[in-house]
mmCIF file of C-alpha atoms and ligand atoms in Angstrom:
data_model
loop_
_atom_site.group_PDB
_atom_site.id
_atom_site.type_symbol
_atom_site.label_atom_id
_atom_site.label_comp_id
_atom_site.label_asym_id
_atom_site.label_seq_id
_atom_site.Cartn_x
_atom_site.Cartn_y
_atom_site.Cartn_z
ATOM 1 C CA MET H 1 27.803 5.832 -8.840
ATOM 2 C CA GLY H 2 24.316 6.881 -7.580
ATOM 3 C CA VAL H 3 21.424 4.926 -6.183
ATOM 4 C CA PRO H 4 18.216 4.895 -7.722
ATOM 5 C CA PHE H 5 15.014 4.706 -5.454
ATOM 6 C CA ALA H 6 13.758 1.247 -7.005
ATOM 7 C CA ASP H 7 15.135 -0.746 -9.827
ATOM 8 C CA LEU H 8 12.224 -2.577 -11.623
ATOM 9 C CA ASP H 9 14.351 -3.154 -14.889
ATOM 10 C CA VAL H 10 16.476 -6.181 -12.806
ATOM 11 C CA THR H 11 13.130 -7.668 -11.992
ATOM 12 C CA HIS H 12 11.831 -7.481 -15.229
ATOM 13 C CA ARG H 13 14.988 -8.487 -17.177
ATOM 14 C CA GLU H 14 15.329 -11.862 -15.051
ATOM 15 C CA LEU H 15 11.341 -12.784 -16.025
ATOM 16 C CA ARG H 16 11.278 -11.410 -19.250
ATOM 17 C CA ALA H 17 10.940 -14.421 -21.230
ATOM 18 C CA ASP H 18 7.994 -15.917 -19.352
ATOM 19 C CA ILE H 19 6.255 -12.463 -18.941
ATOM 20 C CA ASP H 20 6.627 -12.262 -22.786
ATOM 21 C CA ARG H 21 5.045 -16.023 -23.349
ATOM 22 C CA ALA H 22 2.162 -14.606 -21.167
ATOM 23 C CA ILE H 23 1.628 -11.640 -23.055
ATOM 24 C CA ALA H 24 1.742 -13.789 -25.860
ATOM 25 C CA GLY H 25 -0.983 -16.587 -24.406
ATOM 26 C CA VAL H 26 -3.385 -13.818 -23.735
ATOM 27 C CA ILE H 27 -3.241 -12.739 -27.364
ATOM 28 C CA ASP H 28 -3.741 -16.024 -28.497
ATOM 29 C CA SER H 29 -6.223 -16.554 -26.507
ATOM 30 C CA GLY H 30 -8.307 -13.754 -27.692
ATOM 31 C CA LYS H 31 -9.631 -13.192 -24.248
ATOM 32 C CA PHE H 32 -8.823 -9.867 -23.141
ATOM 33 C CA ILE H 33 -11.985 -9.103 -20.231
ATOM 34 C CA LEU H 34 -11.913 -11.633 -17.183
ATOM 35 C CA GLY H 35 -11.825 -14.538 -18.720
ATOM 36 C CA PRO H 36 -9.177 -17.544 -18.109
ATOM 37 C CA ALA H 37 -5.999 -15.576 -17.611
ATOM 38 C CA VAL H 38 -7.985 -13.800 -14.791
ATOM 39 C CA ALA H 39 -9.465 -16.561 -12.939
ATOM 40 C CA SER H 40 -5.907 -18.437 -13.157
ATOM 41 C CA PHE H 41 -4.436 -15.388 -11.161
ATOM 42 C CA GLU H 42 -7.279 -15.015 -9.069
ATOM 43 C CA THR H 43 -6.831 -18.769 -7.894
ATOM 44 C CA ALA H 44 -2.928 -18.395 -7.398
ATOM 45 C CA LEU H 45 -3.317 -15.330 -5.677
ATOM 46 C CA ALA H 46 -5.815 -16.492 -3.212
ATOM 47 C CA ALA H 47 -3.695 -19.105 -2.461
ATOM 48 C CA ALA H 48 -0.087 -17.210 -2.102
ATOM 49 C CA THR H 49 -2.116 -14.919 0.560
ATOM 50 C CA ASP H 50 -3.961 -17.955 2.402
ATOM 51 C CA GLN H 51 -7.564 -16.524 1.626
ATOM 52 C CA SER H 52 -10.479 -18.070 0.084
ATOM 53 C CA HIS H 53 -11.314 -15.678 -2.367
ATOM 54 C CA ALA H 54 -9.545 -12.696 -4.693
ATOM 55 C CA VAL H 55 -11.261 -10.940 -6.977
ATOM 56 C CA GLY H 56 -9.469 -9.197 -9.366
ATOM 57 C CA VAL H 57 -10.115 -5.524 -9.972
ATOM 58 C CA SER H 58 -8.561 -2.199 -12.319
ATOM 59 C CA SER H 59 -6.786 -1.013 -9.376
ATOM 60 C CA GLY H 60 -6.129 -0.454 -5.129
ATOM 61 C CA SER H 61 -8.270 2.452 -5.121
ATOM 62 C CA ASP H 62 -11.011 0.762 -7.105
ATOM 63 C CA ALA H 63 -10.714 -2.412 -4.274
ATOM 64 C CA LEU H 64 -11.341 0.372 -1.998
ATOM 65 C CA LEU H 65 -14.330 1.338 -3.906
ATOM 66 C CA VAL H 66 -15.920 -1.936 -4.415
ATOM 67 C CA ALA H 67 -15.067 -3.451 -0.658
ATOM 68 C CA LEU H 68 -16.808 0.167 0.819
ATOM 69 C CA MET H 69 -19.751 -0.642 -2.114
ATOM 70 C CA ALA H 70 -19.946 -4.165 -0.437
ATOM 71 C CA LEU H 71 -20.378 -3.003 2.599
ATOM 72 C CA GLY H 72 -23.262 -0.922 1.709
ATOM 73 C CA VAL H 73 -21.345 2.163 2.458
ATOM 74 C CA GLY H 74 -23.305 5.313 1.503
ATOM 75 C CA ALA H 75 -24.549 9.125 2.509
ATOM 76 C CA SER H 76 -24.758 9.525 6.257
ATOM 77 C CA ASP H 77 -22.126 7.064 7.290
ATOM 78 C CA GLU H 78 -18.961 7.596 8.469
ATOM 79 C CA VAL H 79 -15.843 5.702 7.801
ATOM 80 C CA VAL H 80 -12.936 5.709 10.464
ATOM 81 C CA THR H 81 -9.598 5.747 8.694
ATOM 82 C CA THR H 82 -5.654 6.844 8.761
ATOM 83 C CA PRO H 83 -4.823 10.542 7.656
ATOM 84 C CA PHE H 84 -0.767 9.469 7.196
ATOM 85 C CA THR H 85 -1.506 7.318 3.698
ATOM 86 C CA PHE H 86 -1.986 7.531 0.005
ATOM 87 C CA PHE H 87 -5.117 9.881 -0.747
ATOM 88 C CA SER H 88 -7.318 6.854 -1.982
ATOM 89 C CA THR H 89 -8.034 5.322 1.353
ATOM 90 C CA ALA H 90 -10.045 8.236 1.934
ATOM 91 C CA GLY H 91 -10.950 8.879 -1.298
ATOM 92 C CA ALA H 92 -12.807 5.599 -1.735
ATOM 93 C CA ILE H 93 -14.745 7.203 1.372
ATOM 94 C CA ALA H 94 -15.884 10.309 0.326
ATOM 95 C CA ARG H 95 -16.460 9.356 -3.432
ATOM 96 C CA LEU H 96 -19.436 7.120 -1.928
ATOM 97 C CA GLY H 97 -20.958 10.489 -0.146
ATOM 98 C CA ALA H 98 -19.768 9.028 3.078
ATOM 99 C CA ARG H 99 -18.233 10.807 5.654
ATOM 100 C CA PRO H 100 -13.854 10.291 6.185
ATOM 101 C CA VAL H 101 -13.303 10.009 10.066
ATOM 102 C CA PHE H 102 -9.837 10.656 10.613
ATOM 103 C CA VAL H 103 -7.724 9.642 13.620
ATOM 104 C CA ASP H 104 -4.271 9.962 14.623
ATOM 105 C CA ILE H 105 -1.667 7.408 13.872
ATOM 106 C CA ASP H 106 0.685 5.636 16.364
ATOM 107 C CA TYR H 107 4.531 7.372 16.593
ATOM 108 C CA ASN H 108 5.963 3.864 16.459
ATOM 109 C CA SER H 109 4.237 2.209 13.759
ATOM 110 C CA PHE H 110 3.025 4.981 11.659
ATOM 111 C CA ASN H 111 -0.501 3.152 11.726
ATOM 112 C CA LEU H 112 -3.819 4.089 12.943
ATOM 113 C CA ASP H 113 -3.428 3.759 16.882
ATOM 114 C CA PRO H 114 -6.450 1.259 17.955
ATOM 115 C CA ALA H 115 -7.271 3.134 21.028
ATOM 116 C CA ALA H 116 -8.196 6.388 18.716
ATOM 117 C CA VAL H 117 -10.187 4.086 16.313
ATOM 118 C CA GLU H 118 -12.009 2.778 19.435
ATOM 119 C CA SER H 119 -12.869 6.143 20.793
ATOM 120 C CA ALA H 120 -14.036 7.470 16.944
ATOM 121 C CA ILE H 121 -16.376 4.072 16.398
ATOM 122 C CA GLY H 122 -19.986 5.797 16.789
ATOM 123 C CA ASP H 123 -23.593 4.758 15.883
ATOM 124 C CA LYS H 124 -22.563 6.339 12.241
ATOM 125 C CA THR H 125 -19.444 3.874 12.054
ATOM 126 C CA ARG H 126 -20.054 1.462 8.685
ATOM 127 C CA ALA H 127 -16.728 0.471 8.632
ATOM 128 C CA VAL H 128 -12.761 1.079 9.796
ATOM 129 C CA ILE H 129 -10.121 1.394 7.236
ATOM 130 C CA PRO H 130 -6.659 0.559 8.463
ATOM 131 C CA VAL H 131 -3.974 0.958 6.492
ATOM 132 C CA HIS H 132 -0.678 -1.550 6.576
ATOM 133 C CA LEU H 133 1.615 1.192 5.638
ATOM 134 C CA PHE H 134 4.901 0.799 4.285
ATOM 135 C CA GLY H 135 4.443 -2.723 4.433
ATOM 136 C CA ARG H 136 3.972 -3.130 8.349
ATOM 137 C CA LEU H 137 0.734 -4.854 9.804
ATOM 138 C CA ALA H 138 -1.781 -2.630 11.697
ATOM 139 C CA SER H 139 -2.710 -3.442 15.028
ATOM 140 C CA VAL H 140 -6.411 -3.897 14.828
ATOM 141 C CA PRO H 141 -8.018 -5.336 18.377
ATOM 142 C CA TYR H 142 -11.471 -3.683 16.928
ATOM 143 C CA ALA H 143 -11.728 -6.012 13.972
ATOM 144 C CA GLY H 144 -14.799 -8.379 14.921
ATOM 145 C CA ARG H 145 -17.299 -5.546 16.071
ATOM 146 C CA VAL H 146 -17.130 -3.298 13.201
ATOM 147 C CA PRO H 147 -16.529 -4.057 9.680
ATOM 148 C CA VAL H 148 -12.716 -3.878 8.355
ATOM 149 C CA VAL H 149 -11.151 -3.356 5.161
ATOM 150 C CA GLU H 150 -7.872 -3.687 5.572
ATOM 151 C CA ASP H 151 -5.940 -1.210 2.647
ATOM 152 C CA ALA H 152 -2.440 -4.092 2.240
ATOM 153 C CA ALA H 153 -2.119 -2.287 -1.168
ATOM 154 C CA GLN H 154 1.847 -2.083 0.644
ATOM 155 C CA SER H 155 1.466 -5.338 2.237
ATOM 156 C CA ILE H 156 1.096 -7.983 -0.230
ATOM 157 C CA GLY H 157 2.701 -11.380 1.583
ATOM 158 C CA ALA H 158 2.719 -9.782 5.149
ATOM 159 C CA GLY H 159 -0.479 -11.840 6.110
ATOM 160 C CA ASP H 160 -4.080 -10.181 7.685
ATOM 161 C CA VAL H 161 -5.790 -9.219 11.064
ATOM 162 C CA GLY H 162 -8.881 -10.513 10.371
ATOM 163 C CA GLY H 163 -10.690 -7.958 8.738
ATOM 164 C CA THR H 164 -13.557 -8.320 6.422
ATOM 165 C CA CYS H 165 -11.512 -8.267 3.464
ATOM 166 C CA SER H 166 -7.599 -6.870 2.192
ATOM 167 C CA THR H 167 -7.183 -4.518 -0.694
ATOM 168 C CA LEU H 168 -4.247 -4.770 -2.774
ATOM 169 C CA SER H 169 -2.967 -2.855 -5.422
ATOM 170 C CA PHE H 170 -0.677 -4.014 -8.283
ATOM 171 C CA PHE H 171 0.371 -0.542 -9.045
ATOM 172 C CA PRO H 172 4.279 -0.802 -10.508
ATOM 173 C CA SER H 173 5.882 0.557 -7.592
ATOM 174 C CA LYS H 174 4.120 -2.064 -4.980
ATOM 175 C CA ASN H 175 5.498 -5.255 -3.931
ATOM 176 C CA LEU H 176 3.433 -7.481 -6.643
ATOM 177 C CA GLY H 177 3.351 -4.688 -9.247
ATOM 178 C CA GLY H 178 1.717 -4.757 -12.820
ATOM 179 C CA MET H 179 2.940 -3.281 -16.110
ATOM 180 C CA GLY H 180 -0.080 -0.688 -15.663
ATOM 181 C CA ASP H 181 -3.304 -0.542 -12.971
ATOM 182 C CA GLY H 182 -4.667 -3.183 -11.081
ATOM 183 C CA GLY H 183 -5.975 -4.521 -7.632
ATOM 184 C CA ALA H 184 -7.821 -7.121 -5.953
ATOM 185 C CA VAL H 185 -9.954 -7.609 -2.935
ATOM 186 C CA LEU H 186 -9.192 -10.581 -0.879
ATOM 187 C CA THR H 187 -11.254 -12.333 1.285
ATOM 188 C CA ARG H 188 -12.533 -15.506 3.513
ATOM 189 C CA ASP H 189 -16.005 -14.342 3.168
ATOM 190 C CA ALA H 190 -17.687 -16.817 0.121
ATOM 191 C CA ASP H 191 -21.007 -14.317 0.149
ATOM 192 C CA PHE H 192 -18.791 -11.112 0.523
ATOM 193 C CA ALA H 193 -16.654 -12.165 -2.532
ATOM 194 C CA ASP H 194 -19.501 -12.731 -4.564
ATOM 195 C CA ARG H 195 -21.296 -9.407 -3.967
ATOM 196 C CA VAL H 196 -17.633 -7.891 -4.898
ATOM 197 C CA ARG H 197 -17.534 -10.115 -8.412
ATOM 198 C CA LEU H 198 -21.154 -8.785 -9.193
ATOM 199 C CA LEU H 199 -20.245 -4.995 -8.317
ATOM 200 C CA ARG H 200 -17.051 -5.472 -10.263
ATOM 201 C CA ALA H 201 -18.861 -5.573 -13.550
ATOM 202 C CA HIS H 202 -22.233 -3.336 -13.113
ATOM 203 C CA GLY H 203 -23.990 -5.662 -10.891
ATOM 204 C CA ALA H 204 -25.810 -7.686 -13.568
ATOM 205 C CA ARG H 205 -25.776 -11.173 -13.673
ATOM 206 C CA PRO H 206 -26.816 -12.521 -16.076
ATOM 207 C CA LYS H 207 -25.553 -10.102 -18.664
ATOM 208 C CA TYR H 208 -27.952 -7.072 -19.182
ATOM 209 C CA ILE H 209 -30.124 -8.468 -16.138
ATOM 210 C CA HIS H 210 -28.520 -6.155 -13.276
ATOM 211 C CA LYS H 211 -29.433 -6.711 -9.783
ATOM 212 C CA VAL H 212 -27.551 -3.661 -7.987
ATOM 213 C CA VAL H 213 -25.304 -0.641 -9.850
ATOM 214 C CA GLY H 214 -22.378 -1.639 -9.957
ATOM 215 C CA GLY H 215 -19.559 -0.201 -11.951
ATOM 216 C CA ASN H 216 -16.406 -1.434 -14.432
ATOM 217 C CA PHE H 217 -13.858 -2.362 -12.022
ATOM 218 C CA ARG H 218 -12.681 -5.233 -13.903
ATOM 219 C CA LEU H 219 -8.677 -6.662 -14.077
ATOM 220 C CA ASP H 220 -7.284 -6.742 -17.646
ATOM 221 C CA ALA H 221 -6.507 -10.166 -18.639
ATOM 222 C CA LEU H 222 -2.809 -9.253 -20.197
ATOM 223 C CA GLN H 223 -2.412 -7.950 -16.116
ATOM 224 C CA ALA H 224 -3.756 -10.888 -14.752
ATOM 225 C CA ALA H 225 -0.996 -12.942 -16.883
ATOM 226 C CA ILE H 226 2.066 -10.959 -16.093
ATOM 227 C CA LEU H 227 0.843 -10.711 -12.466
ATOM 228 C CA GLU H 228 0.376 -14.721 -12.322
ATOM 229 C CA VAL H 229 4.032 -14.832 -13.811
ATOM 230 C CA LYS H 230 5.460 -12.202 -10.717
ATOM 231 C CA LEU H 231 3.697 -13.521 -8.280
ATOM 232 C CA ALA H 232 5.061 -16.920 -8.430
ATOM 233 C CA HIS H 233 8.728 -14.740 -7.140
ATOM 234 C CA LEU H 234 7.580 -12.678 -4.731
ATOM 235 C CA ALA H 235 8.111 -14.482 -1.772
ATOM 236 C CA THR H 236 11.662 -14.134 -2.959
ATOM 237 C CA ALA H 237 11.483 -10.420 -3.644
ATOM 238 C CA THR H 238 10.011 -10.580 0.007
ATOM 239 C CA LYS H 239 13.190 -12.035 1.373
ATOM 240 C CA ARG H 240 15.129 -9.749 -0.121
ATOM 241 C CA ARG H 241 13.682 -6.696 0.937
ATOM 242 C CA GLN H 242 13.966 -7.829 4.135
ATOM 243 C CA ALA H 243 17.104 -8.605 4.051
ATOM 244 C CA ALA H 244 17.843 -5.416 2.978
ATOM 245 C CA ALA H 245 16.034 -4.026 5.901
ATOM 246 C CA SER H 246 18.065 -5.702 8.220
ATOM 247 C CA ARG H 247 20.786 -4.184 6.144
ATOM 248 C CA TYR H 248 19.709 -0.637 6.925
ATOM 249 C CA ARG H 249 19.917 -1.660 10.653
ATOM 250 C CA GLU H 250 23.062 -2.894 10.595
ATOM 251 C CA LEU H 251 24.303 0.004 9.271
ATOM 252 C CA PHE H 252 22.514 2.446 11.293
ATOM 253 C CA ALA H 253 23.335 0.866 14.583
ATOM 254 C CA THR H 254 27.188 1.188 13.021
ATOM 255 C CA ALA H 255 26.724 4.904 12.449
ATOM 256 C CA ASP H 256 24.707 5.626 15.932
ATOM 257 C CA LEU H 257 23.425 8.586 14.359
ATOM 258 C CA ASP H 258 21.344 10.847 17.121
ATOM 259 C CA GLY H 259 17.827 11.910 15.884
ATOM 260 C CA VAL H 260 17.764 8.938 13.393
ATOM 261 C CA VAL H 261 14.656 7.017 13.788
ATOM 262 C CA LEU H 262 14.380 3.244 11.782
ATOM 263 C CA PRO H 263 10.953 1.638 11.511
ATOM 264 C CA GLU H 264 9.869 -0.219 14.324
ATOM 265 C CA PRO H 265 10.976 -3.518 13.586
ATOM 266 C CA SER H 266 8.409 -6.056 13.072
ATOM 267 C CA PRO H 267 8.285 -9.787 11.722
ATOM 268 C CA GLU H 268 5.993 -9.518 9.247
ATOM 269 C CA HIS H 269 6.968 -6.076 7.959
ATOM 270 C CA VAL H 270 7.633 -6.829 4.146
ATOM 271 C CA TYR H 271 9.479 -3.298 3.834
ATOM 272 C CA ASN H 272 7.421 -1.536 0.628
ATOM 273 C CA GLN H 273 9.301 1.625 1.694
ATOM 274 C CA PHE H 274 12.041 1.904 4.363
ATOM 275 C CA VAL H 275 10.434 4.868 5.955
ATOM 276 C CA VAL H 276 12.664 7.122 8.626
ATOM 277 C CA ARG H 277 12.658 9.765 10.658
ATOM 278 C CA VAL H 278 15.259 12.686 10.599
ATOM 279 C CA PRO H 279 16.147 15.943 11.855
ATOM 280 C CA ARG H 280 16.259 18.254 9.077
ATOM 281 C CA ARG H 281 14.565 16.542 6.611
ATOM 282 C CA ASP H 282 14.015 18.530 3.796
ATOM 283 C CA GLU H 283 17.320 19.740 3.744
ATOM 284 C CA LEU H 284 18.860 16.116 4.032
ATOM 285 C CA ARG H 285 17.172 14.889 0.839
ATOM 286 C CA ALA H 286 18.633 17.729 -0.869
ATOM 287 C CA PHE H 287 22.183 16.531 -0.127
ATOM 288 C CA LEU H 288 21.157 13.381 -0.912
ATOM 289 C CA GLN H 289 19.842 14.052 -4.264
ATOM 290 C CA ASP H 290 23.194 16.158 -4.549
ATOM 291 C CA ARG H 291 25.123 12.970 -4.489
ATOM 292 C CA GLY H 292 22.331 11.413 -6.848
ATOM 293 C CA ILE H 293 20.803 9.064 -3.990
ATOM 294 C CA ALA H 294 16.571 8.773 -4.452
ATOM 295 C CA THR H 295 14.298 9.195 -2.042
ATOM 296 C CA ALA H 296 10.846 9.557 -1.789
ATOM 297 C CA LEU H 297 8.493 11.421 0.613
ATOM 298 C CA TYR H 298 5.049 9.099 1.920
ATOM 299 C CA TYR H 299 3.659 11.430 2.756
ATOM 300 C CA PRO H 300 4.029 15.476 2.204
ATOM 301 C CA GLU H 301 0.522 16.513 3.621
ATOM 302 C CA PRO H 302 -1.664 14.523 5.907
ATOM 303 C CA LEU H 303 -5.192 13.593 4.217
ATOM 304 C CA HIS H 304 -7.186 15.785 7.114
ATOM 305 C CA LEU H 305 -5.612 18.848 6.076
ATOM 306 C CA GLN H 306 -5.928 18.086 1.848
ATOM 307 C CA GLU H 307 -8.548 21.459 -0.113
ATOM 308 C CA CYS H 308 -11.247 18.914 -0.492
ATOM 309 C CA PHE H 309 -11.615 17.695 3.083
ATOM 310 C CA ALA H 310 -11.834 21.453 3.991
ATOM 311 C CA ASP H 311 -15.206 21.485 5.042
ATOM 312 C CA LEU H 312 -14.686 18.339 7.166
ATOM 313 C CA GLY H 313 -13.653 21.243 9.903
ATOM 314 C CA TYR H 314 -9.704 19.829 10.544
ATOM 315 C CA ARG H 315 -7.123 22.267 11.323
ATOM 316 C CA PRO H 316 -3.675 22.438 11.861
ATOM 317 C CA GLY H 317 -2.833 20.609 15.462
ATOM 318 C CA SER H 318 -6.152 18.281 14.797
ATOM 319 C CA LEU H 319 -4.080 15.033 14.411
ATOM 320 C CA PRO H 320 -0.408 16.350 15.630
ATOM 321 C CA VAL H 321 1.261 12.723 15.611
ATOM 322 C CA ALA H 322 0.289 12.544 11.572
ATOM 323 C CA GLU H 323 1.539 15.824 11.151
ATOM 324 C CA ALA H 324 4.708 15.527 12.503
ATOM 325 C CA ALA H 325 5.430 12.364 10.882
ATOM 326 C CA CYS H 326 4.695 14.401 7.049
ATOM 327 C CA ARG H 327 7.466 17.232 8.377
ATOM 328 C CA GLU H 328 10.328 14.397 9.563
ATOM 329 C CA VAL H 329 9.874 11.574 7.432
ATOM 330 C CA VAL H 330 11.785 9.938 4.277
ATOM 331 C CA ALA H 331 11.631 7.159 2.418
ATOM 332 C CA LEU H 332 15.323 5.640 1.606
ATOM 333 C CA PRO H 333 15.679 3.077 -1.441
ATOM 334 C CA ILE H 334 14.700 -0.452 -1.147
ATOM 335 C CA PHE H 335 14.183 -2.766 -3.544
ATOM 336 C CA PRO H 336 14.547 -6.687 -4.181
ATOM 337 C CA SER H 337 17.693 -5.883 -6.069
ATOM 338 C CA ILE H 338 19.706 -3.535 -4.017
ATOM 339 C CA ARG H 339 23.023 -4.202 -3.335
ATOM 340 C CA ALA H 340 25.163 -3.528 0.046
ATOM 341 C CA GLU H 341 27.955 -1.410 -1.713
ATOM 342 C CA GLN H 342 24.227 1.049 -2.526
ATOM 343 C CA GLN H 343 22.824 0.720 0.902
ATOM 344 C CA GLU H 344 26.632 1.166 2.354
ATOM 345 C CA GLN H 345 26.150 4.609 0.168
ATOM 346 C CA VAL H 346 22.841 6.142 1.772
ATOM 347 C CA VAL H 347 24.135 5.542 5.294
ATOM 348 C CA GLY H 348 27.074 7.089 4.650
ATOM 349 C CA ALA H 349 25.883 9.965 2.830
ATOM 350 C CA VAL H 350 23.345 10.062 5.678
ATOM 351 C CA THR H 351 26.126 10.489 8.499
ATOM 352 C CA GLU H 352 28.285 12.715 6.321
ATOM 353 C CA PHE H 353 25.185 15.016 6.591
ATOM 354 C CA LEU H 354 24.296 15.118 10.324
ATOM 355 C CA ARG H 355 27.860 14.988 11.540
ATOM 356 C CA GLY H 356 29.494 17.616 8.767
HETATM 357 C C1 PLP O 401 -1.108 2.417 -3.728
HETATM 358 C C2 PLP O 401 -2.043 2.277 -2.916
HETATM 359 C C3 PLP O 401 -3.592 2.721 -2.965
HETATM 360 C C4 PLP O 401 -3.948 2.753 -4.596
HETATM 361 O O1 PLP O 401 -3.950 1.823 -5.133
HETATM 362 P P1 PLP O 401 -3.612 2.345 -7.131
HETATM 363 O O2 PLP O 401 -3.299 1.230 -7.584
HETATM 364 O O3 PLP O 401 -2.700 3.048 -7.624
HETATM 365 O O4 PLP O 401 -5.428 3.021 -7.086
HETATM 366 C C5 PLP O 401 -4.060 2.575 -1.989
HETATM 367 N N1 PLP O 401 -3.817 2.912 -1.216
HETATM 368 C C6 PLP O 401 -2.524 3.071 -0.617
HETATM 369 C C7 PLP O 401 -2.254 2.364 0.775
HETATM 370 C C8 PLP O 401 -1.394 2.704 -1.618
HETATM 371 O O5 PLP O 401 -0.334 2.450 -1.095
#
């Protein structure tokens, strides 16, 4: 028995013939860098996400980096962001010599607290990076007054909130996962898209004539071909994730457990993760693990307390809501092919732990 944390095997078995054909097509074309496979995927991705432009890049981390480069972020700039996210959200800021300004999150959504963002915006603020964490859209009332890079690595399919651009990751565990690294920058601004394209290939236009210093942020043709196959099934996979989330809600409502806080419902939520707050979190994880139920921790340590950011001067207690979240959250298994019995097993084991 037991319940895995995710199950990519099922998806890849269902799509295997199409994926094999797509890979063979790239091999036969002999075009492995950008080329028609990447262009075709970009067109399909822009249409599927209701954007005007999609630029495929090498990873979600590089998508953030190149988006900030396109905004001209550099030394002496500040970029406001959340401490409760994957590292690269803040890493991209620091890699450009700019200063990450961490502000606290909202208790219910786990996303940046918009009021805290407003009070952190100052003369040096060059951009804000809200993260649509776990697949739930952040509230971004300040978009329009300051450039906003939406970190949508976990929220493909949920839409956008009017930022300058959104960045995606195709890391295998994301809702649209490749078979390796990949990412994209989405935007409705043609000039911004053009700038990202320029920066993606060393700022060269034409080849060997460099207008600006960019990098190698290109998406592989093979990944693009695989991703285009999987993109056609994303909407169905998202509906299955949302149905699984509803089933968890029903099961937990029936179990009626004190101290378990479910993710705040939101119609656009695409549930890359189903993250709950629980009492005695670490003991609960061990209890579930003994029963073969896999869980994960997003995230055990907030970014403002990481060693690499020690010189920014944050202390334990600086951002208490994010720090508490790091102690209280656990991600339960959720994936498109999860079965009702598996979810019953998860909730049954949580119930046994908290009642026993
Ligand atoms: C996964 C992720 C990234 C980074 O994506 P990679 O493709 O792994 O570089 C950035 N931000 C968030 C919130 C993520 O979840």
